[in-house]
PDB file of C-alpha atoms in Angstrom:
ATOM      1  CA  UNK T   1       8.377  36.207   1.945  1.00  0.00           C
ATOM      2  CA  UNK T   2       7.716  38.491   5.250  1.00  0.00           C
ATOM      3  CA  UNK T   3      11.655  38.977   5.714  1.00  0.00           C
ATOM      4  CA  UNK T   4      11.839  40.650   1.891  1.00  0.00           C
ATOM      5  CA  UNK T   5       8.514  42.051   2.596  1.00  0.00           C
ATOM      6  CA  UNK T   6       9.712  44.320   5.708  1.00  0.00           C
ATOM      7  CA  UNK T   7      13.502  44.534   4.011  1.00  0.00           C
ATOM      8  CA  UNK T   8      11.924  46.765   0.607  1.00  0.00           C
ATOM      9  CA  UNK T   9       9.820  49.044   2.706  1.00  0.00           C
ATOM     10  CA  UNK T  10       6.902  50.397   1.055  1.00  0.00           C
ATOM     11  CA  UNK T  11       5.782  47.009  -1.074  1.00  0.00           C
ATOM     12  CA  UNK T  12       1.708  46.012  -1.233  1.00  0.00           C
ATOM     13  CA  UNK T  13       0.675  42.674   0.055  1.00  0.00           C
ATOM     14  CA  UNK T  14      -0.796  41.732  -2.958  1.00  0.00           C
ATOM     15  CA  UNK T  15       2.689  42.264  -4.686  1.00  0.00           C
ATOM     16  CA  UNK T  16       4.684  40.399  -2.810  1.00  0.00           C
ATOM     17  CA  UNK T  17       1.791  37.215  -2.998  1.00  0.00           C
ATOM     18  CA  UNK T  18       2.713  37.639  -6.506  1.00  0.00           C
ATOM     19  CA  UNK T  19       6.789  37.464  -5.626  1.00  0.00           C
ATOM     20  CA  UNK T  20       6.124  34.421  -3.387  1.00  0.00           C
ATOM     21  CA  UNK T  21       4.600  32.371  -5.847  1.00  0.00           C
ATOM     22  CA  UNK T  22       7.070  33.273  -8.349  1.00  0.00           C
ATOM     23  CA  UNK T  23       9.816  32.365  -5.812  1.00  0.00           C
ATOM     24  CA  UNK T  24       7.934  28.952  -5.538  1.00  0.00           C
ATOM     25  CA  UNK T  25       7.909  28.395  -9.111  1.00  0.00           C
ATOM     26  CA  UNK T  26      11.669  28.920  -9.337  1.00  0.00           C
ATOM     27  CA  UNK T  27      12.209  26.932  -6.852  1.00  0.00           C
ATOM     28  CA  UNK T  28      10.064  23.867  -8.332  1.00  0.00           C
ATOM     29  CA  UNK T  29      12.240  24.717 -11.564  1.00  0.00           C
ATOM     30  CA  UNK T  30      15.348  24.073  -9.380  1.00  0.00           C
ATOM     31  CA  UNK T  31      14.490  20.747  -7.702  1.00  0.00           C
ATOM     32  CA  UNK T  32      13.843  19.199 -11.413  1.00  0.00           C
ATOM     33  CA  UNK T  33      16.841  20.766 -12.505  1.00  0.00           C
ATOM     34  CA  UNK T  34      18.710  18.783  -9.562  1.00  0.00           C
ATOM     35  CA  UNK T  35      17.157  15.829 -10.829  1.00  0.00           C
ATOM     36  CA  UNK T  36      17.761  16.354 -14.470  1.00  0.00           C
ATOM     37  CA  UNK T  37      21.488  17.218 -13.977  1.00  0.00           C
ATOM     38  CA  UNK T  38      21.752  13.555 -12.190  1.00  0.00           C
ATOM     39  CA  UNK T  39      21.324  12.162 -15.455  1.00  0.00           C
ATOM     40  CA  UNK T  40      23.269  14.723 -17.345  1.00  0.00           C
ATOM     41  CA  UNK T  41      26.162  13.274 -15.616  1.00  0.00           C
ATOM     42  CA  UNK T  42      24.922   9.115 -15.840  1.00  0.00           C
ATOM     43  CA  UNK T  43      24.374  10.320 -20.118  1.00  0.00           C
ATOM     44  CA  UNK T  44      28.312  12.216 -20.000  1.00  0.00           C
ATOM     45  CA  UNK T  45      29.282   8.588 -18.649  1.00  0.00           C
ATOM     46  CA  UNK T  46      27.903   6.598 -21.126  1.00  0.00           C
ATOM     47  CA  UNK T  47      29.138   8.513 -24.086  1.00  0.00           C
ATOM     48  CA  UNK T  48      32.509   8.697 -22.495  1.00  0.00           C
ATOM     49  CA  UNK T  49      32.207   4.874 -22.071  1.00  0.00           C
ATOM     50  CA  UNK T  50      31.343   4.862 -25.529  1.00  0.00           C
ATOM     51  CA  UNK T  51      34.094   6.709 -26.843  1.00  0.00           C
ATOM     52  CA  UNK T  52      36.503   5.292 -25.168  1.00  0.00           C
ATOM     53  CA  UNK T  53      35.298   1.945 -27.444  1.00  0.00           C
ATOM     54  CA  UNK T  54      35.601   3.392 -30.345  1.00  0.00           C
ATOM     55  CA  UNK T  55      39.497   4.248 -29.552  1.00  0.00           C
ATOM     56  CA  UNK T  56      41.347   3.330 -32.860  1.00  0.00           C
ATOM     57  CA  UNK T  57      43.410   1.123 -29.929  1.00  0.00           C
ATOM     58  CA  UNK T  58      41.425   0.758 -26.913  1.00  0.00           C
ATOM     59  CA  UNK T  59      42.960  -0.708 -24.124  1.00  0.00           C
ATOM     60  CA  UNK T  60      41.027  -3.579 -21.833  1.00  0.00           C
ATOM     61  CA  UNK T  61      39.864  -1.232 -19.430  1.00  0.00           C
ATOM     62  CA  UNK T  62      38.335   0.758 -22.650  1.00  0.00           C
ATOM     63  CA  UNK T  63      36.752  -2.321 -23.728  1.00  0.00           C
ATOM     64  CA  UNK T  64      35.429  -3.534 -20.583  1.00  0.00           C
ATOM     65  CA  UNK T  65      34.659  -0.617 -18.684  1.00  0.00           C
ATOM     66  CA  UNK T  66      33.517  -0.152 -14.963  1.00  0.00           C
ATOM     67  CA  UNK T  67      29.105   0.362 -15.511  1.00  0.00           C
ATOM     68  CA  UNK T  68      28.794   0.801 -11.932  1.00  0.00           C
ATOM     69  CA  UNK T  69      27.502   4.758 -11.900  1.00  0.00           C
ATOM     70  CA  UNK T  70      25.466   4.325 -15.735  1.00  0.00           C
ATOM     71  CA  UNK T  71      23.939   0.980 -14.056  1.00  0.00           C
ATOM     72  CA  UNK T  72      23.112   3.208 -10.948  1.00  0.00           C
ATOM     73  CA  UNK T  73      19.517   1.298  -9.619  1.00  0.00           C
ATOM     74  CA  UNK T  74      18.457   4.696  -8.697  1.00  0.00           C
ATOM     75  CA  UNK T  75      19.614   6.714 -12.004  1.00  0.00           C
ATOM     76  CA  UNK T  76      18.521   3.905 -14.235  1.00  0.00           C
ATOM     77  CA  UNK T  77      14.967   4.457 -12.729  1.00  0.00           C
ATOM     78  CA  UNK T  78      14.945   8.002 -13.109  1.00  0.00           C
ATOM     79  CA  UNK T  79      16.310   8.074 -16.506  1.00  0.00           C
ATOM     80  CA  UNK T  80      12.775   6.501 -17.264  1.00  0.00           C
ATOM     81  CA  UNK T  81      10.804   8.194 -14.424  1.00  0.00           C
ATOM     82  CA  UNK T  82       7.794   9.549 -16.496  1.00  0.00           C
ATOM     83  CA  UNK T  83       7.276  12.566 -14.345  1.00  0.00           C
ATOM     84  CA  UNK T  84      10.948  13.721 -14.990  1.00  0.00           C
ATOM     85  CA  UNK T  85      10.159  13.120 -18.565  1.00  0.00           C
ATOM     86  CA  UNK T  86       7.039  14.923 -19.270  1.00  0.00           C
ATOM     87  CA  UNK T  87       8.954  18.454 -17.373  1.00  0.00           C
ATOM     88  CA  UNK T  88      11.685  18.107 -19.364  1.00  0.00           C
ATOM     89  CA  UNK T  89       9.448  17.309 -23.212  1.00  0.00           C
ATOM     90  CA  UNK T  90       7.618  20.362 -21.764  1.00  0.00           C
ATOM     91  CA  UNK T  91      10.544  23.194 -20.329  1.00  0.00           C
ATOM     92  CA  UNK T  92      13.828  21.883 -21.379  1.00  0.00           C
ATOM     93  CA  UNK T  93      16.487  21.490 -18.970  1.00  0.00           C
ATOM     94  CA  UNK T  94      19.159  23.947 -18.228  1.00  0.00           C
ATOM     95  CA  UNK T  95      22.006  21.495 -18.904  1.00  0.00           C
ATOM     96  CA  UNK T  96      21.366  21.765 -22.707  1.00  0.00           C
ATOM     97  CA  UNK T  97      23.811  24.132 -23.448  1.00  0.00           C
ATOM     98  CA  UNK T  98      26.311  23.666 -20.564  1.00  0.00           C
ATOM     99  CA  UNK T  99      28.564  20.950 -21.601  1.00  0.00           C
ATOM    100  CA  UNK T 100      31.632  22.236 -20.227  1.00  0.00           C
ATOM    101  CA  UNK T 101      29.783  22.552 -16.980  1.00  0.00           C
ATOM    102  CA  UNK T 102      28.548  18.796 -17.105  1.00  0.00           C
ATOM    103  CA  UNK T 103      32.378  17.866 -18.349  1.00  0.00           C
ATOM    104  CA  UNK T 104      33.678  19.935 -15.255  1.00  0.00           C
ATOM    105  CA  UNK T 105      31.384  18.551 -12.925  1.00  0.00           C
ATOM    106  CA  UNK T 106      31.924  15.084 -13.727  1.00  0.00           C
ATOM    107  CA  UNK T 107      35.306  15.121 -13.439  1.00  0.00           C
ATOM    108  CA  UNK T 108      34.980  16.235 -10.246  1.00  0.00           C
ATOM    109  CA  UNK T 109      32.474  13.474  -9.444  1.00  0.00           C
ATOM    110  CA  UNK T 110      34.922  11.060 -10.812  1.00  0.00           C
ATOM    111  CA  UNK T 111      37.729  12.247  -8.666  1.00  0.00           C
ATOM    112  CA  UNK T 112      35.902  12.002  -5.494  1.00  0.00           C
ATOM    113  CA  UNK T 113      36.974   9.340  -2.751  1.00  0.00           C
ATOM    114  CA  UNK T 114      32.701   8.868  -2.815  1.00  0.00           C
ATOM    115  CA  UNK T 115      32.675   7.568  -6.247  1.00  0.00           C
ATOM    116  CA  UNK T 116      35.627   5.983  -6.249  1.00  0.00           C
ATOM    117  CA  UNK T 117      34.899   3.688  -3.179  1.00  0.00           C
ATOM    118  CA  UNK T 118      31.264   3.161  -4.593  1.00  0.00           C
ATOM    119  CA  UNK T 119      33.045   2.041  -8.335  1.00  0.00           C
ATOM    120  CA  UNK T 120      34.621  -0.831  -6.279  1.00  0.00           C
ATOM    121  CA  UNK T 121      32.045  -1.953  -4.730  1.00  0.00           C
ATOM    122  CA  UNK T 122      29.214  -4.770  -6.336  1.00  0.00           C
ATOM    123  CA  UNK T 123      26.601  -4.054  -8.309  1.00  0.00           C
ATOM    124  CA  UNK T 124      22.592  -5.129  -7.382  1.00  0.00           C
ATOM    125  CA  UNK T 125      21.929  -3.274  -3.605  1.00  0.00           C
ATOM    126  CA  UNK T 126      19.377  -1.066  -4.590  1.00  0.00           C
ATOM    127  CA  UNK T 127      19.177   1.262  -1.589  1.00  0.00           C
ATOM    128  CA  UNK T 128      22.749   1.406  -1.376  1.00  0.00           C
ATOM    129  CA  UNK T 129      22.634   3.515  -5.534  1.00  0.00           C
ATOM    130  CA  UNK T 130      19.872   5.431  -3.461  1.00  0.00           C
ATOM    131  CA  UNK T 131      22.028   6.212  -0.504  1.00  0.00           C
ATOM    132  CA  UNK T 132      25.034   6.745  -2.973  1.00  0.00           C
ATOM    133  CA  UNK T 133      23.604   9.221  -5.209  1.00  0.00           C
ATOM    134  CA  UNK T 134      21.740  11.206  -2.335  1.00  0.00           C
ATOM    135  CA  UNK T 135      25.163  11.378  -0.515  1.00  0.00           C
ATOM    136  CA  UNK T 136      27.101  12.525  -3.947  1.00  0.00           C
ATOM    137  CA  UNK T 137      24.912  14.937  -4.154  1.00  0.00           C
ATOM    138  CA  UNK T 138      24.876  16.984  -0.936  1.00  0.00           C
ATOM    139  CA  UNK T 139      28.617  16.075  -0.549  1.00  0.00           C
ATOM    140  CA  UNK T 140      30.503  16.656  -4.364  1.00  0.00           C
ATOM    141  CA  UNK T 141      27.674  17.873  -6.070  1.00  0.00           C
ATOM    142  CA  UNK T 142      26.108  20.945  -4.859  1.00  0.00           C
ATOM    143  CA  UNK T 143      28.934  22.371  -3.685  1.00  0.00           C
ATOM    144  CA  UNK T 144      30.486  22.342  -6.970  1.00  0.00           C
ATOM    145  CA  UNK T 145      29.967  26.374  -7.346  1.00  0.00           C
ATOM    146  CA  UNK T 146      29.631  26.741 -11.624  1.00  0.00           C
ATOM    147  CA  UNK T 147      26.040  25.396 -11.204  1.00  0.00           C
ATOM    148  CA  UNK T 148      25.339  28.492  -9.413  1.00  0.00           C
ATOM    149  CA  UNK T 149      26.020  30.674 -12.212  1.00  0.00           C
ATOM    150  CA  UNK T 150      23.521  29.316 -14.160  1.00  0.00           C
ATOM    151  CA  UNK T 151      21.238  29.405 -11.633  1.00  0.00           C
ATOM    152  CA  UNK T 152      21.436  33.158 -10.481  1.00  0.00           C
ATOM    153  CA  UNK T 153      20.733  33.597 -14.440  1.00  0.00           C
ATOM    154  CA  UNK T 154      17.327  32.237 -13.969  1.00  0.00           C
ATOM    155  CA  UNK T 155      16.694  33.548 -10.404  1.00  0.00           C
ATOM    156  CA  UNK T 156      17.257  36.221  -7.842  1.00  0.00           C
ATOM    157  CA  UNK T 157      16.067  33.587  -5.243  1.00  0.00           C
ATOM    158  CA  UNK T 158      18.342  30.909  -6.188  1.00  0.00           C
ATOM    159  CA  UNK T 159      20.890  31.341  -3.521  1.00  0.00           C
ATOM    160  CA  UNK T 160      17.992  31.296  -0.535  1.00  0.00           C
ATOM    161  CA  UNK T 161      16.653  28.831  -1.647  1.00  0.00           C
ATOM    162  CA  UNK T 162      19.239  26.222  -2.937  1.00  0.00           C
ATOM    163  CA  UNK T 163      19.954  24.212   0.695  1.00  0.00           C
ATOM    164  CA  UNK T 164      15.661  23.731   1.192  1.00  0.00           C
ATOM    165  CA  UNK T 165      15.753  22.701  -2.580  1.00  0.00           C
ATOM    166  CA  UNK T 166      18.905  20.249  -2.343  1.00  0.00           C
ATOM    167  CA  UNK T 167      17.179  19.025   0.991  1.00  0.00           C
ATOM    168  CA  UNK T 168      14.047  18.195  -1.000  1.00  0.00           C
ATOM    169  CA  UNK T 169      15.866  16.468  -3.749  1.00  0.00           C
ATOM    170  CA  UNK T 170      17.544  14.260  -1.287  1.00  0.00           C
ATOM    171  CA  UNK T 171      13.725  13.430   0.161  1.00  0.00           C
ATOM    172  CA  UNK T 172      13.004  12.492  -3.229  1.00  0.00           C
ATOM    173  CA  UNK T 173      16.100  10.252  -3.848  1.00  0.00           C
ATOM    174  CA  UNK T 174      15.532   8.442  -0.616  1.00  0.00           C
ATOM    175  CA  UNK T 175      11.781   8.009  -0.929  1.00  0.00           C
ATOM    176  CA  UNK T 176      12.136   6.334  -4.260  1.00  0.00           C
ATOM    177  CA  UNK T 177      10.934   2.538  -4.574  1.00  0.00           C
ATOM    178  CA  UNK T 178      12.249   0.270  -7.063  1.00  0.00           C
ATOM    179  CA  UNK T 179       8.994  -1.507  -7.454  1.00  0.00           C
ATOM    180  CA  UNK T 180       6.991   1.901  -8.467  1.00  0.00           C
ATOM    181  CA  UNK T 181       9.377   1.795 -11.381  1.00  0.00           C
ATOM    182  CA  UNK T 182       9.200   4.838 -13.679  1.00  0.00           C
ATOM    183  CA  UNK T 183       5.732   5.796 -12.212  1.00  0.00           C
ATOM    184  CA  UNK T 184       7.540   6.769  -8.918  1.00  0.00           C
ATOM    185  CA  UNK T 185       5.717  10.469  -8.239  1.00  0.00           C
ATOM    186  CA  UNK T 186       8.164  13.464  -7.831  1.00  0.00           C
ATOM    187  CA  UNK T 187       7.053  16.369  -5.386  1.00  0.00           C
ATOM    188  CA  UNK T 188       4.597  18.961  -6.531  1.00  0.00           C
ATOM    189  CA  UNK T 189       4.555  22.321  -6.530  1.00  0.00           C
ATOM    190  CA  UNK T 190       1.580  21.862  -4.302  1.00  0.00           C
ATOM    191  CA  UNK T 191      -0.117  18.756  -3.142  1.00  0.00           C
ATOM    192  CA  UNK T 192      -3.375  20.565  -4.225  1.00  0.00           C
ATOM    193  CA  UNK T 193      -5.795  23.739  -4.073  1.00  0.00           C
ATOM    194  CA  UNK T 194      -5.354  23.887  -0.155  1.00  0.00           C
ATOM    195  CA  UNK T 195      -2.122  23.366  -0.028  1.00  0.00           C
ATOM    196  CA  UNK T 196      -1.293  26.574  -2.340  1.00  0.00           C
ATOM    197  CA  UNK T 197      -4.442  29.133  -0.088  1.00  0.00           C
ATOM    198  CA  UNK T 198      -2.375  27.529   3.025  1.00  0.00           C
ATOM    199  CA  UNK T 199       0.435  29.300   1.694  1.00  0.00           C
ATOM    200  CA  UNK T 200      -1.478  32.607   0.545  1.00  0.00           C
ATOM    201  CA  UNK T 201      -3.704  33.100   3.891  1.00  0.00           C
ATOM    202  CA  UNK T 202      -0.319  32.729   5.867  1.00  0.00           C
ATOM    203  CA  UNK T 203       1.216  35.107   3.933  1.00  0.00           C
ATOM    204  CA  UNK T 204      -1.629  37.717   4.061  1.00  0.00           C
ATOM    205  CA  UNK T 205      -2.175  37.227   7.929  1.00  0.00           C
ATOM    206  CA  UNK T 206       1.709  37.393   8.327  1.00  0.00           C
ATOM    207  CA  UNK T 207       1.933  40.854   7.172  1.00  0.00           C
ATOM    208  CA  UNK T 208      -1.686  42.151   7.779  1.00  0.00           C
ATOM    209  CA  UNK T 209      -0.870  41.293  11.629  1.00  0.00           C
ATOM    210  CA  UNK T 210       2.519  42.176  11.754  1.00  0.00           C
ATOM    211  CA  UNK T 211       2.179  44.852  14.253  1.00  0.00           C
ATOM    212  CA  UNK T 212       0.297  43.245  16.659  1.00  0.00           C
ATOM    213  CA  UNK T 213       2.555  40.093  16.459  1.00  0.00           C
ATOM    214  CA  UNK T 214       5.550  41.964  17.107  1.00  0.00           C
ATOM    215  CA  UNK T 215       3.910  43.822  20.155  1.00  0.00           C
ATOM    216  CA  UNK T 216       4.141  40.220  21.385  1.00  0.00           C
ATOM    217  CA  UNK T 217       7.349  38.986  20.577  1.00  0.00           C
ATOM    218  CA  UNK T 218       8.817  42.077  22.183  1.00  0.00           C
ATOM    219  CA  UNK T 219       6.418  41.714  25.268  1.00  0.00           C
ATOM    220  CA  UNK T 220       7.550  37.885  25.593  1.00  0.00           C
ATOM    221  CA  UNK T 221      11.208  38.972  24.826  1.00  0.00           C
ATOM    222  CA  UNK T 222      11.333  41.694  27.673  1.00  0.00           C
ATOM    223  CA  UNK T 223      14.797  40.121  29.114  1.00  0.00           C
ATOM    224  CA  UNK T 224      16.392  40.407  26.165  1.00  0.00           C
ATOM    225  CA  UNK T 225      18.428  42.686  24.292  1.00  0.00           C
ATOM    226  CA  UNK T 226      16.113  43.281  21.217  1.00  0.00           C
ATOM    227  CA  UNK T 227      18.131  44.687  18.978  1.00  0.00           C
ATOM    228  CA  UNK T 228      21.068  41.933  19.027  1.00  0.00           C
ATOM    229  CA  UNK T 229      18.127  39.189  18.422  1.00  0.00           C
ATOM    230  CA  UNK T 230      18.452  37.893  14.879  1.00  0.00           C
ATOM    231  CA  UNK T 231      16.330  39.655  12.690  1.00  0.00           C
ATOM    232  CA  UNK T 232      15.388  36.592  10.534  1.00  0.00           C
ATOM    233  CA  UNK T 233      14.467  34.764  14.192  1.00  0.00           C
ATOM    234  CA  UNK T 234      11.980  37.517  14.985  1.00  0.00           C
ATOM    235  CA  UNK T 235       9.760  37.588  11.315  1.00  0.00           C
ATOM    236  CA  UNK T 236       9.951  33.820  11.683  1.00  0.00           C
ATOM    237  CA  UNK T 237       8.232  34.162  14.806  1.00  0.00           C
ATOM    238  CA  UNK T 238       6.107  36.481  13.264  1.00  0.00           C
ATOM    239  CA  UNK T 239       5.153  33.636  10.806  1.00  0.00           C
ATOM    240  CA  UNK T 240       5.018  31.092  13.704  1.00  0.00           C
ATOM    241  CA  UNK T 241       2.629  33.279  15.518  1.00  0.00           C
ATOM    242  CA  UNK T 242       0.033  33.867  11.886  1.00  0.00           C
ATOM    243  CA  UNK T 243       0.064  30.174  11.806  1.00  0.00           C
ATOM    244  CA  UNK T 244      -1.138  29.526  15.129  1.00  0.00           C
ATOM    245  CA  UNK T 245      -3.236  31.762  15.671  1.00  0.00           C
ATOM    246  CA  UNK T 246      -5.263  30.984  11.891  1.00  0.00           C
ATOM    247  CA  UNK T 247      -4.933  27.585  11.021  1.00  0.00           C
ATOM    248  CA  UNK T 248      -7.043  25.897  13.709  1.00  0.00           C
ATOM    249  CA  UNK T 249      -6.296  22.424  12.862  1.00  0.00           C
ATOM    250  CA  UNK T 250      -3.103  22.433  12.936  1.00  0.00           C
ATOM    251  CA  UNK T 251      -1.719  21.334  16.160  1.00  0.00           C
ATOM    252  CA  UNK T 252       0.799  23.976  18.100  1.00  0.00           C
ATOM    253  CA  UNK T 253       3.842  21.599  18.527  1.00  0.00           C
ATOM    254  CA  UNK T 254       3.587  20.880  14.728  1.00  0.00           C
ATOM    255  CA  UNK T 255       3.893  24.447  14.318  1.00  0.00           C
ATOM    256  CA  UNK T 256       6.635  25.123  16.805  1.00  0.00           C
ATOM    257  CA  UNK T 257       9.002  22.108  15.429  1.00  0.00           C
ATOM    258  CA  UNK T 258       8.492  23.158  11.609  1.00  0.00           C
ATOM    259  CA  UNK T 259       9.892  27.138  12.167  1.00  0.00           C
ATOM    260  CA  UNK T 260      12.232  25.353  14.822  1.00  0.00           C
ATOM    261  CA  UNK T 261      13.300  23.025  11.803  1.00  0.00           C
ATOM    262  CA  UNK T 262      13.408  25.954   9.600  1.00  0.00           C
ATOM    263  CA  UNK T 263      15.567  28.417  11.354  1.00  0.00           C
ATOM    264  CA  UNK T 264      18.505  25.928  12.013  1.00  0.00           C
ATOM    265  CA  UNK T 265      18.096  26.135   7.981  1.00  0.00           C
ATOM    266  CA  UNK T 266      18.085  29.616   7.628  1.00  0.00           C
ATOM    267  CA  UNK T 267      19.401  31.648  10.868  1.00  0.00           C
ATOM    268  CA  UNK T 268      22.162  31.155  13.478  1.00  0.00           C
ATOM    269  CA  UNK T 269      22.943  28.126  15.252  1.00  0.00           C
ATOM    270  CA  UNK T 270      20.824  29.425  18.605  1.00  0.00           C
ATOM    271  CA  UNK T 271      18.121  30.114  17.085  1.00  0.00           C
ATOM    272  CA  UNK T 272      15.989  27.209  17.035  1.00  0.00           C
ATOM    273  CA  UNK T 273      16.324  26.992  20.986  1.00  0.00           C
ATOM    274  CA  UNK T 274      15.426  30.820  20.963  1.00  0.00           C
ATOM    275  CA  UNK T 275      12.931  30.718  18.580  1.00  0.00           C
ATOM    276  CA  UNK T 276      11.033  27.940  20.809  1.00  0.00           C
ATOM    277  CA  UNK T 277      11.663  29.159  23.995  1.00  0.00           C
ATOM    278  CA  UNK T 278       9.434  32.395  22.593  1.00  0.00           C
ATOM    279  CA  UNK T 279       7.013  30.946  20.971  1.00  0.00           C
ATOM    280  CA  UNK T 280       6.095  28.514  23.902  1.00  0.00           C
ATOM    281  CA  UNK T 281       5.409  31.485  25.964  1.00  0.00           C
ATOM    282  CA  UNK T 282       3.441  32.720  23.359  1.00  0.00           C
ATOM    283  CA  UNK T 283       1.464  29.933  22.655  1.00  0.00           C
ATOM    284  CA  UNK T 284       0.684  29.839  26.397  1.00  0.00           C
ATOM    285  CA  UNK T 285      -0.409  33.363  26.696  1.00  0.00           C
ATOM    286  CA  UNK T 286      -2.822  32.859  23.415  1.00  0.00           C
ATOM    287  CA  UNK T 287      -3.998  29.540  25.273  1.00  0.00           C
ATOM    288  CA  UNK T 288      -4.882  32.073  28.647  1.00  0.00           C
ATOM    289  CA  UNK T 289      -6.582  34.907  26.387  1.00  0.00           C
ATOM    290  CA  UNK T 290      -8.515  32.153  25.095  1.00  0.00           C
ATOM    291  CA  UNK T 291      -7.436  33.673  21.587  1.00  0.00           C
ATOM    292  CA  UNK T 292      -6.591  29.915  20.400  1.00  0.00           C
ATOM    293  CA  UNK T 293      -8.030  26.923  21.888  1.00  0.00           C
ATOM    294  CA  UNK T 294      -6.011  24.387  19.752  1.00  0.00           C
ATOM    295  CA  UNK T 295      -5.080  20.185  19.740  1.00  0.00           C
ATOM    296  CA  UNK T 296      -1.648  19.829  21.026  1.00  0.00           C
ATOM    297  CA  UNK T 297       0.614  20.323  23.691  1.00  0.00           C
ATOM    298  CA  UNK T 298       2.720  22.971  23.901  1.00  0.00           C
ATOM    299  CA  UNK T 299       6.567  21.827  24.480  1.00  0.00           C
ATOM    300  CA  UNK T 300       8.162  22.413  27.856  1.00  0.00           C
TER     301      UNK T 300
END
């Protein structure tokens, strides 16, 4: 949000609010259509198991065919999860029209050591489908590139956001119980109304303050070379800083490990030791100025 903020120059607050929500929205759109494209794969199964059946001479294996993946614990409950249902009655899935994609996809799936060793092994451990599917997802799945195609047709943010989004659809897949059965709740867009003005008052204070945020990151980063810093590390500092200094409840070491968390996402490998290394002075200095007086340690 800041980082494409500062990148296009002369932009209004109030439009890029309106590009951050949107970017939210597409990525909500992307985590169901994770989810849905699970079961696109457990349906191409069964009508290839189906098929094979109907083989004017099918062979034994055609006849009695391996149900391991279509009798997934985990897919089985999805495929009736009434959350996943009510998205997809109401805005369609982006598999519809794909089948060559799905076909492709699968056959990748299908070729992978992952499924392979899973297909041999017996049926009935719940958590092991869970820990299956999660795995075949961040391992075969996603990095099977045609998906992307159709995403970047539906969004501009699609390639940002895809690792968060994969990250949260493997949250889901391991949070599922078998005894919520298809009532098991999926992840909102927002838990509620103060979860989405969380996100709007950090954005505003982000960029309304950037100047005097940046006066500190450049006063706390004196022995370093400041223009070889990552740029992404300093604006999520600049974030870091908004939400410290605003959100009064929220304790500093929960801030400092979530844009910690997020820049080993989203920057260089160093940053996350950088990035709290900074803001630790920071916090300390704010502490002194008596500009926050906040629960929470800060991290040494």
């Amino acid at each position: 949000m800041a980082y494409a903020h500062y990148q296009k120059g002369e932009v209004s607050i109030q439009q890029t609010e309106i590009e951050l929500f949107h970017s939210i929205a597409k990525s909500h759109e992307m985590y169901h259509s994770f989810l849905l494209l699970l079961l696109e794969l457990k349906n191409f199964a069964e009508n290839r198991i189906e098929l094979r059946k109907q083989k004017k001479r099918p062979s034994e294996e055609d006849l009695n065919p391996n149900m391991r993946f279509v009798e997934n614990g985990f897919l089985m409950q999805l495929a009736g999860n009434e959350a996943l249902m009510a998205y997809n009655s109401k805005n369609g899935t982006p598999w519809a029209d794909q089948p060559e994609t799905i076909k492709a996809l699968f056959n990748v799936v299908a070729e992978s050591d992952m499924y392979n060793d899973y297909m041999t092994t017996e049926a009935g451990d719940y958590d092991a489908d869970k820990r299956f599917i999660a795995k075949l997802l961040e391992k075969v799945i996603a990095p099977f590139e045609s998906l992307y195609t159709i995403f970047e047709e539906q969004s501009v943010y699609w390639n940002d956001e895809v690792e968060f989004v994969i990250s949260m659809v493997v949250k889901t897949i391991k949070g599922f119980a078998q005894e919520n059965g298809s009532a098991e709740a999926l992840l909102p867009e927002f838990k509620d109304d103060e979860d989405r003005d969380f996100v709007q008052r950090l954005c505003r204070k982000t960029l309304v303050n950037q100047k005097d945020n940046m006066n500190l990151i450049k006063k706390f980063t004196k022995n370093w070379d400041f223009d070889r810093v990552a740029y992404l590390d300093v604006v999520l500092m600049q974030v870091a800083i908004a939400e410290i200094v605003e959100f009064k409840n929220i304790p500093i070491n929960v801030s400092l490990n979530e844009y910690i968390e997020i820049a080993k996402y989203y920057s260089t490998n160093k940053s996350g030791v950088f990035i709290n290394g900074v803001l630790d002075k920071i916090s300390e200095h704010l502490i002194e100025e008596k500009i926050i007086n906040k629960p929470g340690k800060v991290s040494k």
